[in-house]
Amino acid sequence: MNTFRIARTALRVRPATVRAPLQRRGYAEAVSDKIKLSLALPHQSVYKSTDVVQVNIPAESGEMGVLANHVPSIEQLKPGLVEVIEESGGSKQFFLSGGFAIVQPNSELSINAVEGYPLEDFSAEAVRSQIAEAQKIASGSGSEQDIAEAKIELEVLESLQAALK
Amino acid sequence: MAFAWKASGLTYNKYLSVAARTVRRSLKDDKRLAAERRGDMELRFAKWTNGKQGENKSLADANAASMAEAGSQSSS
């Protein structure tokens, strides 16, 4: 009985010792200071599991910067500016209309939004004229829903105007 | 977290669509024309009862009506 047990443990031990050198090599490769970013819109994926250094996101709970090995979390995004610092050192800025950012345990960050464009695609002129229009509706005598919509528009436009400066 | 639009009966989906519409309208002209088509929605629906098709309604109008109802309930 006893010898049988020893034989079984010996069987179990051997594959592990054979695999050990391989595991060590894998560990050295796995250490990375980059975070894999996926930035997806319903009609386009801007980043697809791309290695980046840092991503700054406008969460409802406050602005946050996400680096590699960040604590896993799910954040609701405000309409605002997402800044991506790429491997080459350059940074790109996108204005997103609001959505969710999910930090996954294995240094992966997924950002989902309805609309998102690089900052240079926006027209300051269009933002200004829309702010004037939305303010008129927000302080007017429309239905409660129209006023709420105008206030959402103002939130987006003011964030956009601050980003464009 | 309390959101002002929630008190008016608006859903999160509606909030997102309004925010996205605003972003699309703020683009430079060439990009805006291509993007604004994405905001169009013309879904219609009808309720069937006893094998007969009911009234054909626009989904956007029905959603607006239900949100107005939700808003008046929460404020009263």
XYZ file of C-alpha atoms in Angstrom:
241
model
C 0.000 0.000 0.000
C 2.721 2.393 1.064
C 4.948 1.632 -1.908
C 1.998 2.134 -4.194
C 1.508 5.641 -2.841
C 5.178 6.473 -3.338
C 4.996 5.277 -6.914
C 2.029 7.499 -7.536
C 3.655 10.633 -6.157
C 6.769 9.878 -8.176
C 4.629 9.732 -11.272
C 3.040 13.028 -10.437
C 6.309 14.769 -9.641
C 8.163 13.881 -12.788
C 6.138 15.851 -15.373
C 6.559 19.000 -13.272
C 10.349 18.725 -13.208
C 10.401 18.172 -16.946
C 8.258 21.261 -17.549
C 10.143 23.517 -15.147
C 12.702 25.054 -17.547
C 9.931 25.948 -19.992
C 7.930 27.689 -17.268
C 10.874 29.811 -16.292
C 11.315 31.072 -19.829
C 7.601 31.879 -20.109
C 7.679 33.975 -16.976
C 10.442 36.232 -18.298
C 8.415 36.937 -21.433
C 5.189 37.567 -19.531
C 6.565 40.487 -17.538
C 5.517 43.549 -19.462
C 5.007 47.146 -18.486
C 2.499 47.703 -21.302
C -1.272 47.570 -21.180
C -3.294 46.060 -24.012
C -5.863 48.632 -25.115
C -9.025 47.897 -27.085
C -11.017 51.005 -27.950
C -14.219 49.953 -29.707
C -17.084 51.909 -31.215
C -20.163 50.207 -32.739
C -18.887 50.992 -36.241
C -15.119 50.858 -35.854
C -12.377 49.556 -33.594
C -9.801 52.277 -33.054
C -7.363 50.131 -31.042
C -7.393 46.352 -31.168
C -5.369 44.838 -28.284
C -2.588 47.319 -28.943
C 0.250 47.648 -26.434
C 0.273 51.150 -24.953
C 2.012 52.709 -21.975
C -0.805 54.611 -20.284
C -4.436 55.588 -20.854
C -6.128 58.518 -19.117
C -9.906 58.180 -18.915
C -12.676 60.507 -17.662
C -14.565 58.167 -15.289
C -17.732 59.295 -13.483
C -15.790 58.772 -10.243
C -13.022 61.111 -11.441
C -10.192 61.329 -13.939
C -7.967 58.280 -13.824
C -4.777 57.083 -15.453
C -4.464 53.377 -16.204
C -1.062 51.716 -16.385
C -0.109 48.039 -16.675
C -1.153 45.790 -13.754
C -3.938 48.141 -12.711
C -6.546 46.852 -10.250
C -9.436 45.296 -12.207
C -12.427 47.633 -12.298
C -15.405 48.771 -14.328
C -15.825 52.509 -14.780
C -18.650 54.486 -16.358
C -17.216 57.207 -18.572
C -18.308 60.821 -18.749
C -18.350 62.489 -22.161
C -14.735 63.576 -22.294
C -11.199 63.267 -23.457
C -9.355 59.947 -23.502
C -5.599 60.271 -23.795
C -3.543 57.323 -25.018
C 0.215 57.377 -24.474
C 1.633 55.012 -27.058
C 4.738 52.841 -26.986
C 6.630 55.291 -29.174
C 6.124 57.979 -26.534
C 3.644 60.060 -28.526
C 0.122 60.600 -27.243
C -3.251 60.640 -29.004
C -6.406 62.334 -27.780
C -9.927 61.131 -28.526
C -13.196 62.685 -27.445
C -15.696 59.958 -26.493
C -19.418 60.489 -26.022
C -19.591 58.285 -22.921
C -19.565 54.557 -22.334
C -17.646 52.113 -20.193
C -14.020 51.263 -19.491
C -13.235 47.791 -18.196
C -9.834 47.081 -16.663
C -9.283 43.332 -16.863
C -6.950 41.397 -14.540
C -4.317 40.556 -17.183
C -3.331 44.150 -18.027
C -6.074 44.544 -20.599
C -8.215 47.641 -20.931
C -11.415 47.649 -22.984
C -13.125 50.955 -23.682
C -16.575 50.983 -25.293
C -18.287 54.149 -26.461
C -20.993 55.155 -28.916
C -19.035 57.893 -30.695
C -15.387 58.818 -30.520
C -13.204 60.997 -32.711
C -9.691 62.423 -32.578
C -9.762 65.919 -31.127
C -8.701 67.552 -34.392
C -11.903 66.359 -36.128
C -14.078 68.745 -34.105
C -15.140 72.208 -35.134
C -15.024 74.867 -32.389
C -17.528 76.894 -34.412
C -20.132 74.071 -34.365
C -19.626 73.618 -30.608
C -20.196 77.321 -29.912
C -23.408 77.543 -31.920
C -24.782 74.363 -30.309
C -24.067 75.682 -26.802
C -26.117 78.799 -27.530
C -28.975 76.672 -28.857
C -28.910 74.183 -25.964
C -28.863 76.986 -23.386
C -31.971 78.478 -24.971
C -33.815 75.143 -24.703
C -32.537 74.395 -21.182
C -33.907 77.677 -19.830
C -37.029 77.619 -22.001
C -40.483 76.247 -21.294
C -40.266 72.934 -23.161
C -41.212 69.555 -21.706
C -39.206 68.135 -18.805
C -37.608 65.639 -21.212
C -36.561 68.340 -23.711
C -34.912 70.319 -20.920
C -33.143 67.188 -19.630
C -31.869 66.470 -23.154
C -30.600 70.038 -23.537
C -28.753 69.710 -20.215
C -27.088 66.495 -21.419
C -26.064 68.329 -24.602
C -24.619 71.160 -22.517
C -22.613 68.678 -20.431
C -21.118 67.172 -23.610
C -20.495 70.529 -25.299
C -18.870 72.161 -22.279
C -16.547 69.189 -21.868
C -15.743 69.359 -25.575
C -15.118 73.101 -25.466
C -12.757 72.705 -22.509
C -10.896 69.969 -24.405
C -10.572 72.082 -27.552
C -8.857 74.951 -25.743
C -24.763 58.378 -8.111
C -27.696 60.556 -8.945
C -28.107 61.819 -12.468
C -30.418 64.736 -13.281
C -31.657 63.107 -16.495
C -32.784 60.040 -14.563
C -35.276 62.125 -12.581
C -36.849 63.269 -15.874
C -37.537 59.655 -16.842
C -34.728 59.380 -19.392
C -33.047 55.992 -19.692
C -29.287 55.449 -19.870
C -29.743 54.417 -23.505
C -31.401 57.747 -24.250
C -28.664 59.613 -22.386
C -26.011 57.881 -24.492
C -27.838 58.549 -27.746
C -28.234 62.258 -26.933
C -24.544 62.519 -26.018
C -23.530 60.692 -29.216
C -25.796 62.913 -31.331
C -24.158 66.002 -29.833
C -20.679 64.637 -30.565
C -21.656 63.906 -34.190
C -23.056 67.419 -34.648
C -19.821 68.953 -33.350
C -17.652 67.401 -36.054
C -16.163 69.245 -38.984
C -18.469 69.224 -41.997
C -16.967 66.371 -44.034
C -16.882 63.924 -41.102
C -20.227 65.117 -39.784
C -22.169 64.240 -42.924
C -20.842 60.682 -42.878
C -21.386 60.304 -39.134
C -24.889 61.764 -38.824
C -26.401 58.949 -40.860
C -25.496 56.589 -38.010
C -27.929 58.383 -35.702
C -30.975 57.628 -37.855
C -33.405 55.084 -36.504
C -36.706 54.288 -38.191
C -37.803 51.128 -36.397
C -41.537 50.528 -36.234
C -43.438 47.906 -34.317
C -46.955 46.540 -33.941
C -48.542 44.447 -31.240
C -50.404 41.362 -32.374
C -53.483 40.268 -30.416
C -55.751 37.325 -31.326
C -54.076 36.883 -34.685
C -54.671 40.508 -35.725
C -51.995 43.121 -36.208
C -52.443 46.200 -34.055
C -51.512 49.757 -34.846
C -48.125 50.274 -36.503
C -46.140 52.620 -34.236
C -42.745 54.256 -34.403
C -40.372 52.935 -31.729
C -38.811 56.358 -31.150
C -42.238 57.930 -30.454
C -43.226 55.056 -28.147
C -39.942 55.379 -26.232
C -40.394 59.133 -25.844
C -43.932 58.600 -24.542
C -42.841 56.004 -21.987
C -40.008 58.231 -20.757
C -42.382 61.186 -20.387
C -44.654 58.923 -18.331
C -41.757 57.755 -16.154
C -40.713 61.390 -15.637
C -44.172 62.534 -14.539
C -44.468 59.587 -12.131
C -41.166 60.284 -10.415
C -41.808 64.029 -10.030
C -45.356 63.715 -8.663
